[in-house]
Amino acid sequence: MSRRLSYLRDFFWGIEIEMDSEVYMSKVIDLALEGKGKTSPNPIVGAIIVNDSVVVGRGYHKKGGDPHAEINALRDAGEMAKGGTLYVNLEPCCHYGKTPPCTTAIIKSGIERVVIGMRDPNRLVSGRGIEELRSAGIRIEVGILEERCRKINEIYVKYITTGRPFIIMKVASSLDGKIATCTGESRWITCKGSREVVHKMRGEVDAVMVGLGTIIKDDPQLTVRMGEDGIKDPKRIILDSSLNIPLKSKVLTMDSRSDTIIVTTEMGDSERIKILEGMGVRVLMVDGKDQRVDLDRLMVRLGEMEVTSVLIEGGAEVYASALETGIVDKIILFLSPKIIGGVNAPGIVGRRGIESLDEAIPVKDIHIQQIGDDIMIEGYLRGGKRG
């Protein structure tokens, strides 16, 4: 065979392998998503083992503290793992945590090749897992569908690299940007399908956060009403700088296995704190800023509590504080085809607002989809704090 033909053969063989890797990695990502909302503070991970072009093992990380995806896939494959290829969306761990290192099990299994979506940003792993496998003679490929792998673990990446939770700002508004009528009525601006999506979102985060105004106006439960196995209610975080929350509020009296956390400032009355704690509510004292809870300091505290993600659900003043503080990573807007109108009907973001368009906060990487009659718009905030 001529050198040119040999080169062409190797070139197209390489393309075929890469295409196969992307196909298998896509299946791995689908598997990983089975654990979404169940693994915090760990990432969501899927794994597939292929031998002689046959999938012989599958696994995903089902719950924090449980065996990792690689271990579940190896158990599923058994002896068929020997000589095979392991596909996994995140670099295998190489340290002892709540479970033993996955790299040790992979090496013992006889796996010959490991294809990895992305390096683990955790400083305890970051590249070390790859080097341990490579040192054992295992062939390694890294960066297959990396952008997709990073996106499904955007919460984990933010938390593990900064120690702060990933913040999602969820808004439901009319076509003209109103979140309620001039009388405060807001149920329901969006359609049933959008509300079902919101319940799913709640099941995928560690906590939901609202201001006192939302509690007084809507008296929400802030729970997940989906009935899906393994999905629990998020923690309920209420911003209440002076502890004025009505004691009969549903978030204080309902039956739920997740905590209700009232975040207050030095203005909170000590006797009121005792009453709330007697009701089983956790009261978190955070320094105030302009007679409001300092959200930047709160994010640090929540990170220390292993809260990796927060869904902000309102209202307009809380949205304004979150945007001004620069804590929002992602915005999800449910836009209903209704016009409410009125100068006194509240808009999405409260307070005075910006004076110049140069101060506007850009939203990037936009994704739009229709849900029933509504439009859901997702985007990411970049560029740090805005005053």
Coordinates of C-alpha atoms in Angstrom, one line a residue:
M1 CA 0.0 0.0 0.0
S2 CA 1.4 3.4 -1.0
R3 CA 2.2 5.9 1.7
R4 CA -0.6 8.2 0.4
L5 CA -3.3 5.4 0.6
S6 CA -2.0 4.4 4.1
Y7 CA -2.4 8.1 5.2
L8 CA -5.9 8.3 3.8
R9 CA -6.9 5.1 5.5
D10 CA -5.6 6.3 8.9
F11 CA -7.3 9.7 8.4
F12 CA -10.7 8.3 7.7
W13 CA -10.4 5.6 10.4
G14 CA -9.6 8.4 12.8
I15 CA -12.8 10.3 11.7
E16 CA -14.8 7.1 12.2
I17 CA -13.5 6.6 15.7
E18 CA -14.3 10.3 16.6
M19 CA -17.8 10.0 15.2
D20 CA -18.4 6.8 17.3
S21 CA -17.0 8.6 20.3
E22 CA -19.5 11.4 19.9
V23 CA -22.4 9.0 19.4
Y24 CA -21.5 7.1 22.6
M25 CA -20.8 10.3 24.5
S26 CA -24.2 11.6 23.6
K27 CA -25.7 8.4 25.1
V28 CA -23.6 9.0 28.2
I29 CA -25.0 12.5 28.6
D30 CA -28.5 11.2 28.3
L31 CA -27.7 8.7 31.1
A32 CA -26.1 11.4 33.3
L33 CA -29.3 13.5 33.1
E34 CA -31.2 10.6 34.8
G35 CA -29.5 11.8 38.0
K36 CA -30.3 15.5 37.6
G37 CA -31.5 16.9 40.9
K38 CA -30.5 13.9 42.9
T39 CA -26.7 14.0 43.3
S40 CA -25.9 17.4 44.9
P41 CA -23.3 18.5 45.8
N42 CA -21.8 16.0 43.4
P43 CA -21.9 16.3 39.6
I44 CA -24.2 14.3 37.3
V45 CA -22.3 11.6 35.5
G46 CA -23.1 8.8 33.1
A47 CA -20.9 6.0 31.9
I48 CA -21.0 3.4 29.1
I49 CA -18.6 0.5 28.4
V50 CA -18.2 -0.7 24.9
N51 CA -16.5 -3.9 23.8
D52 CA -16.2 -5.1 20.2
S53 CA -18.7 -2.4 19.2
V54 CA -21.3 -3.7 21.7
V55 CA -22.5 -1.8 24.7
V56 CA -21.8 -4.2 27.6
G57 CA -22.3 -1.9 30.6
R58 CA -24.2 1.2 31.6
G59 CA -24.4 3.3 34.7
Y60 CA -25.1 6.7 36.1
H61 CA -24.6 8.5 39.5
K62 CA -28.0 8.0 41.1
K63 CA -27.6 9.9 44.4
G64 CA -25.0 11.7 46.4
G65 CA -23.0 9.2 48.5
D66 CA -23.9 6.3 46.2
P67 CA -21.5 4.5 43.9
H68 CA -20.3 6.7 40.9
A69 CA -21.4 6.1 37.3
E70 CA -18.2 4.3 36.4
I71 CA -18.6 1.8 39.2
N72 CA -22.2 1.1 38.2
A73 CA -21.2 0.6 34.6
L74 CA -18.3 -1.7 35.6
R75 CA -20.7 -3.8 37.7
D76 CA -23.1 -4.0 34.8
A77 CA -20.4 -5.1 32.4
G78 CA -18.7 -7.6 34.7
E79 CA -16.0 -9.6 32.9
M80 CA -17.0 -8.0 29.6
A81 CA -15.3 -4.8 30.6
K82 CA -11.9 -6.3 30.0
G83 CA -10.3 -4.9 26.9
G84 CA -13.2 -2.5 26.4
T85 CA -13.6 1.3 26.2
L86 CA -15.2 3.4 28.9
Y87 CA -17.1 6.5 27.9
V88 CA -17.7 9.0 30.7
N89 CA -18.7 12.7 30.6
L90 CA -16.5 13.7 33.5
E91 CA -12.9 12.8 34.4
P92 CA -13.0 9.8 36.8
C93 CA -12.2 10.6 40.4
C94 CA -8.8 9.5 41.9
H95 CA -9.4 10.3 45.6
Y96 CA -11.3 9.0 48.5
G97 CA -14.5 10.8 49.3
K98 CA -17.7 9.2 50.4
T99 CA -16.8 6.4 48.0
P100 CA -13.4 4.9 46.9
P101 CA -11.6 6.3 43.8
C102 CA -13.0 5.2 40.4
T103 CA -9.6 5.2 38.8
T104 CA -8.5 2.2 40.9
A105 CA -11.6 0.2 39.9
I106 CA -11.1 1.1 36.2
I107 CA -7.5 -0.1 36.2
K108 CA -8.4 -3.4 37.9
S109 CA -11.2 -4.0 35.4
G110 CA -8.8 -4.3 32.4
I111 CA -10.4 -1.4 30.5
E112 CA -8.0 -0.5 27.7
R113 CA -9.4 2.9 26.7
V114 CA -11.2 5.7 28.4
V115 CA -13.0 8.5 26.5
I116 CA -13.7 11.6 28.7
G117 CA -16.0 14.5 28.0
M118 CA -14.3 17.0 30.2
R119 CA -11.7 17.3 32.9
D120 CA -13.0 17.6 36.5
P121 CA -12.5 21.2 37.7
N122 CA -12.3 19.9 41.3
R123 CA -8.7 20.6 42.4
L124 CA -8.6 17.2 44.1
V125 CA -9.0 15.6 40.7
S126 CA -8.3 18.0 37.8
G127 CA -6.0 16.0 35.6
R128 CA -4.8 13.6 38.2
G129 CA -7.4 11.0 37.4
I130 CA -6.4 11.2 33.7
E131 CA -2.7 10.9 34.6
E132 CA -3.3 7.9 36.9
L133 CA -5.2 6.0 34.2
R134 CA -2.5 7.0 31.5
S135 CA 0.3 5.8 33.8
A136 CA -1.4 2.4 34.1
G137 CA -1.2 2.1 30.3
I138 CA -4.8 3.0 29.5
R139 CA -5.3 5.1 26.3
I140 CA -7.1 8.4 27.1
E141 CA -9.1 10.8 25.0
V142 CA -10.4 14.0 26.5
G143 CA -12.8 16.7 25.2
I144 CA -15.5 14.7 23.3
L145 CA -18.7 16.9 23.3
E146 CA -17.0 19.0 25.9
E147 CA -19.3 22.0 25.6
R148 CA -22.4 19.8 26.2
C149 CA -20.7 18.0 29.1
R150 CA -19.9 21.3 30.7
K151 CA -23.4 22.6 30.3
I152 CA -25.1 19.7 32.0
N153 CA -22.8 20.2 35.0
E154 CA -22.8 24.0 35.0
I155 CA -24.1 24.0 38.6
Y156 CA -21.2 21.7 39.8
V157 CA -18.6 23.7 37.8
K158 CA -19.6 27.0 39.4
Y159 CA -19.8 25.6 42.9
I160 CA -16.6 23.5 42.9
T161 CA -14.5 26.3 41.4
T162 CA -15.9 29.3 43.5
G163 CA -17.5 27.7 46.6
R164 CA -20.7 29.7 45.7
P165 CA -24.1 28.5 44.4
F166 CA -25.1 28.7 40.8
I167 CA -28.0 31.2 40.6
I168 CA -31.0 31.0 38.3
M169 CA -33.4 33.9 38.1
K170 CA -36.8 32.6 37.0
V171 CA -39.4 35.1 35.9
A172 CA -43.0 34.8 34.6
S173 CA -44.3 37.8 32.8
S174 CA -46.8 39.1 30.4
L175 CA -45.9 40.2 26.9
D176 CA -45.4 43.8 28.1
G177 CA -43.1 42.7 30.9
K178 CA -45.5 42.8 33.9
I179 CA -45.3 40.2 36.7
A180 CA -48.7 41.2 38.2
T181 CA -51.6 43.5 37.7
C182 CA -51.9 46.9 39.4
T183 CA -53.8 45.2 42.3
G184 CA -51.0 42.6 42.8
E185 CA -52.8 39.7 41.1
S186 CA -50.3 37.3 39.5
R187 CA -52.0 33.8 39.5
W188 CA -51.7 32.7 36.8
I189 CA -49.9 34.7 34.2
T190 CA -48.3 31.7 32.5
C191 CA -49.9 28.5 31.3
K192 CA -50.1 25.1 33.0
G193 CA -47.3 23.7 30.9
S194 CA -44.9 26.5 32.1
R195 CA -45.9 25.9 35.7
E196 CA -45.1 22.2 35.3
V197 CA -41.7 23.1 34.0
V198 CA -41.1 25.3 37.0
H199 CA -41.9 22.4 39.3
K200 CA -39.3 20.3 37.5
M201 CA -36.8 23.2 37.8
R202 CA -37.4 23.3 41.6
G203 CA -36.7 19.6 41.8
E204 CA -33.3 20.1 40.1
V205 CA -31.9 22.8 42.5
D206 CA -30.9 22.8 46.1
A207 CA -32.9 25.8 47.1
V208 CA -35.7 28.3 46.0
M209 CA -35.4 31.9 47.2
V210 CA -38.1 34.6 47.4
G211 CA -38.6 37.9 49.2
L212 CA -41.1 38.5 52.0
G213 CA -43.4 40.4 49.5
T214 CA -44.0 37.2 47.6
I215 CA -44.8 35.3 50.7
I216 CA -47.3 37.9 51.9
K217 CA -48.9 38.4 48.4
D218 CA -49.1 34.8 47.1
D219 CA -48.5 32.6 50.2
P220 CA -46.7 30.0 48.1
Q221 CA -45.6 26.5 49.2
L222 CA -42.4 26.5 47.0
T223 CA -42.5 22.7 46.8
V224 CA -42.2 20.2 44.0
R225 CA -45.5 18.7 43.0
M226 CA -44.5 16.2 40.4
G227 CA -44.6 12.8 42.2
E228 CA -41.3 11.6 40.6
D229 CA -39.2 9.1 42.6
G230 CA -36.0 10.5 44.1
I231 CA -37.0 14.2 43.7
K232 CA -37.3 16.1 46.9
D233 CA -38.5 19.6 47.8
P234 CA -35.7 22.2 47.6
K235 CA -34.8 24.2 50.6
R236 CA -37.0 27.3 50.9
I237 CA -35.1 30.5 51.5
I238 CA -37.1 33.6 52.5
L239 CA -35.5 37.1 52.6
D240 CA -37.0 38.9 55.5
S241 CA -34.6 41.6 56.9
S242 CA -37.0 42.5 59.8
L243 CA -38.7 39.1 60.4
N244 CA -42.2 40.3 59.5
I245 CA -43.2 37.0 58.0
P246 CA -46.8 36.0 59.0
L247 CA -46.6 32.9 61.3
K248 CA -49.4 31.2 59.4
S249 CA -47.6 31.3 56.1
K250 CA -47.6 27.9 54.3
V251 CA -43.8 27.8 54.1
L252 CA -43.8 27.8 57.9
T253 CA -46.6 25.4 58.6
M254 CA -46.7 22.7 55.8
D255 CA -45.3 19.2 56.0
S256 CA -42.0 18.9 54.1
R257 CA -38.7 17.1 54.6
S258 CA -36.7 20.1 53.3
D259 CA -35.8 23.1 55.5
T260 CA -37.3 26.5 55.5
I261 CA -34.6 29.1 56.0
I262 CA -35.5 32.7 57.0
V263 CA -32.6 35.1 56.2
T264 CA -32.7 38.2 58.3
T265 CA -30.4 41.0 59.4
E266 CA -29.5 42.7 62.7
M267 CA -33.0 44.3 62.5
G268 CA -34.6 40.9 63.2
D269 CA -36.2 40.7 66.6
S270 CA -34.6 38.1 69.0
E271 CA -38.0 37.0 70.4
R272 CA -39.3 36.5 66.9
I273 CA -36.2 34.4 66.1
K274 CA -37.0 32.1 69.1
I275 CA -40.6 31.7 67.9
L276 CA -39.6 30.7 64.4
E277 CA -36.9 28.3 65.6
G278 CA -39.5 26.8 67.9
M279 CA -41.6 26.1 64.7
G280 CA -38.6 24.2 63.2
V281 CA -37.5 27.1 61.0
R282 CA -33.8 27.8 60.6
V283 CA -33.1 31.5 61.0
L284 CA -29.9 32.7 59.3
M285 CA -28.5 36.1 60.3
V286 CA -26.6 37.9 57.5
D287 CA -25.2 41.4 57.5
G288 CA -27.6 44.0 56.0
K289 CA -26.9 46.4 53.2
D290 CA -29.2 49.4 52.7
Q291 CA -31.7 47.8 55.2
R292 CA -31.8 44.6 53.0
V293 CA -30.0 41.3 53.3
D294 CA -26.6 41.5 51.6
L295 CA -27.0 38.9 48.9
D296 CA -23.3 38.6 48.2
R297 CA -22.6 37.6 51.8
L298 CA -25.6 35.3 51.7
M299 CA -24.1 33.4 48.7
V300 CA -20.9 32.8 50.7
R301 CA -22.9 31.4 53.6
L302 CA -25.0 29.2 51.4
G303 CA -21.9 27.8 49.7
E304 CA -20.5 26.9 53.1
M305 CA -23.8 25.0 53.7
E306 CA -23.3 23.0 50.5
V307 CA -26.1 24.7 48.7
T308 CA -24.9 24.4 45.2
S309 CA -27.8 26.0 43.3
V310 CA -30.6 28.6 44.0
L311 CA -33.7 29.3 42.0
I312 CA -34.8 32.9 42.6
E313 CA -38.6 33.2 42.1
G314 CA -39.2 36.8 42.9
G315 CA -40.3 39.4 43.4
A316 CA -39.3 42.5 41.6
E317 CA -37.2 43.9 44.5
V318 CA -35.4 40.6 44.9
Y319 CA -34.7 40.5 41.2
A320 CA -33.3 44.0 41.3
S321 CA -31.0 43.2 44.3
A322 CA -29.8 40.0 42.7
L323 CA -28.9 41.8 39.4
E324 CA -27.3 44.8 41.1
T325 CA -25.2 42.5 43.3
G326 CA -24.1 40.5 40.3
I327 CA -25.0 37.0 41.6
V328 CA -27.2 35.9 38.8
D329 CA -25.7 33.3 36.4
K330 CA -28.7 32.4 34.3
I331 CA -32.1 33.8 33.6
I332 CA -35.2 31.9 32.5
L333 CA -38.1 34.0 31.4
F334 CA -41.6 32.6 30.8
L335 CA -43.3 35.0 28.5
S336 CA -47.1 34.8 28.3
P337 CA -49.0 36.2 25.3
K338 CA -51.0 38.6 27.4
I339 CA -50.9 42.3 27.8
I340 CA -51.6 43.7 31.3
G341 CA -50.6 47.3 31.0
G342 CA -50.7 50.0 33.6
V343 CA -48.1 52.3 35.1
N344 CA -48.7 50.8 38.6
A345 CA -48.5 47.2 37.5
P346 CA -45.1 45.9 38.6
G347 CA -42.4 45.1 36.0
I348 CA -39.8 42.3 36.2
V349 CA -37.1 44.4 37.9
G350 CA -37.9 46.8 40.6
R351 CA -36.2 50.0 42.0
R352 CA -35.1 52.9 39.9
G353 CA -33.2 51.0 37.3
I354 CA -30.5 52.2 35.0
E355 CA -30.1 55.7 33.5
S356 CA -28.2 54.8 30.4
L357 CA -28.4 51.9 28.0
D358 CA -24.6 51.6 28.4
E359 CA -25.4 50.2 31.9
A360 CA -27.8 47.5 30.6
I361 CA -26.9 43.9 31.6
P362 CA -26.3 41.8 28.5
V363 CA -27.9 38.4 28.3
K364 CA -26.0 35.9 26.1
D365 CA -26.2 32.4 24.7
I366 CA -30.0 32.7 24.2
H367 CA -32.2 29.6 23.8
I368 CA -35.9 29.9 23.0
Q369 CA -38.6 27.3 23.0
Q370 CA -42.4 27.3 23.1
I371 CA -44.3 25.7 26.0
G372 CA -48.0 25.7 25.4
D373 CA -49.0 29.2 24.5
D374 CA -45.9 30.6 26.3
I375 CA -42.4 31.3 25.2
M376 CA -39.5 30.2 27.5
I377 CA -36.3 32.2 27.0
E378 CA -33.1 31.1 28.6
G379 CA -29.8 33.0 28.7
Y380 CA -26.7 33.6 30.7
L381 CA -25.4 36.8 32.4
R382 CA -21.8 37.7 31.9
G383 CA -19.6 40.6 32.9
G384 CA -19.8 40.8 36.7
K385 CA -21.7 43.2 38.9
R386 CA -23.8 46.0 37.7
G387 CA -24.6 49.0 39.9

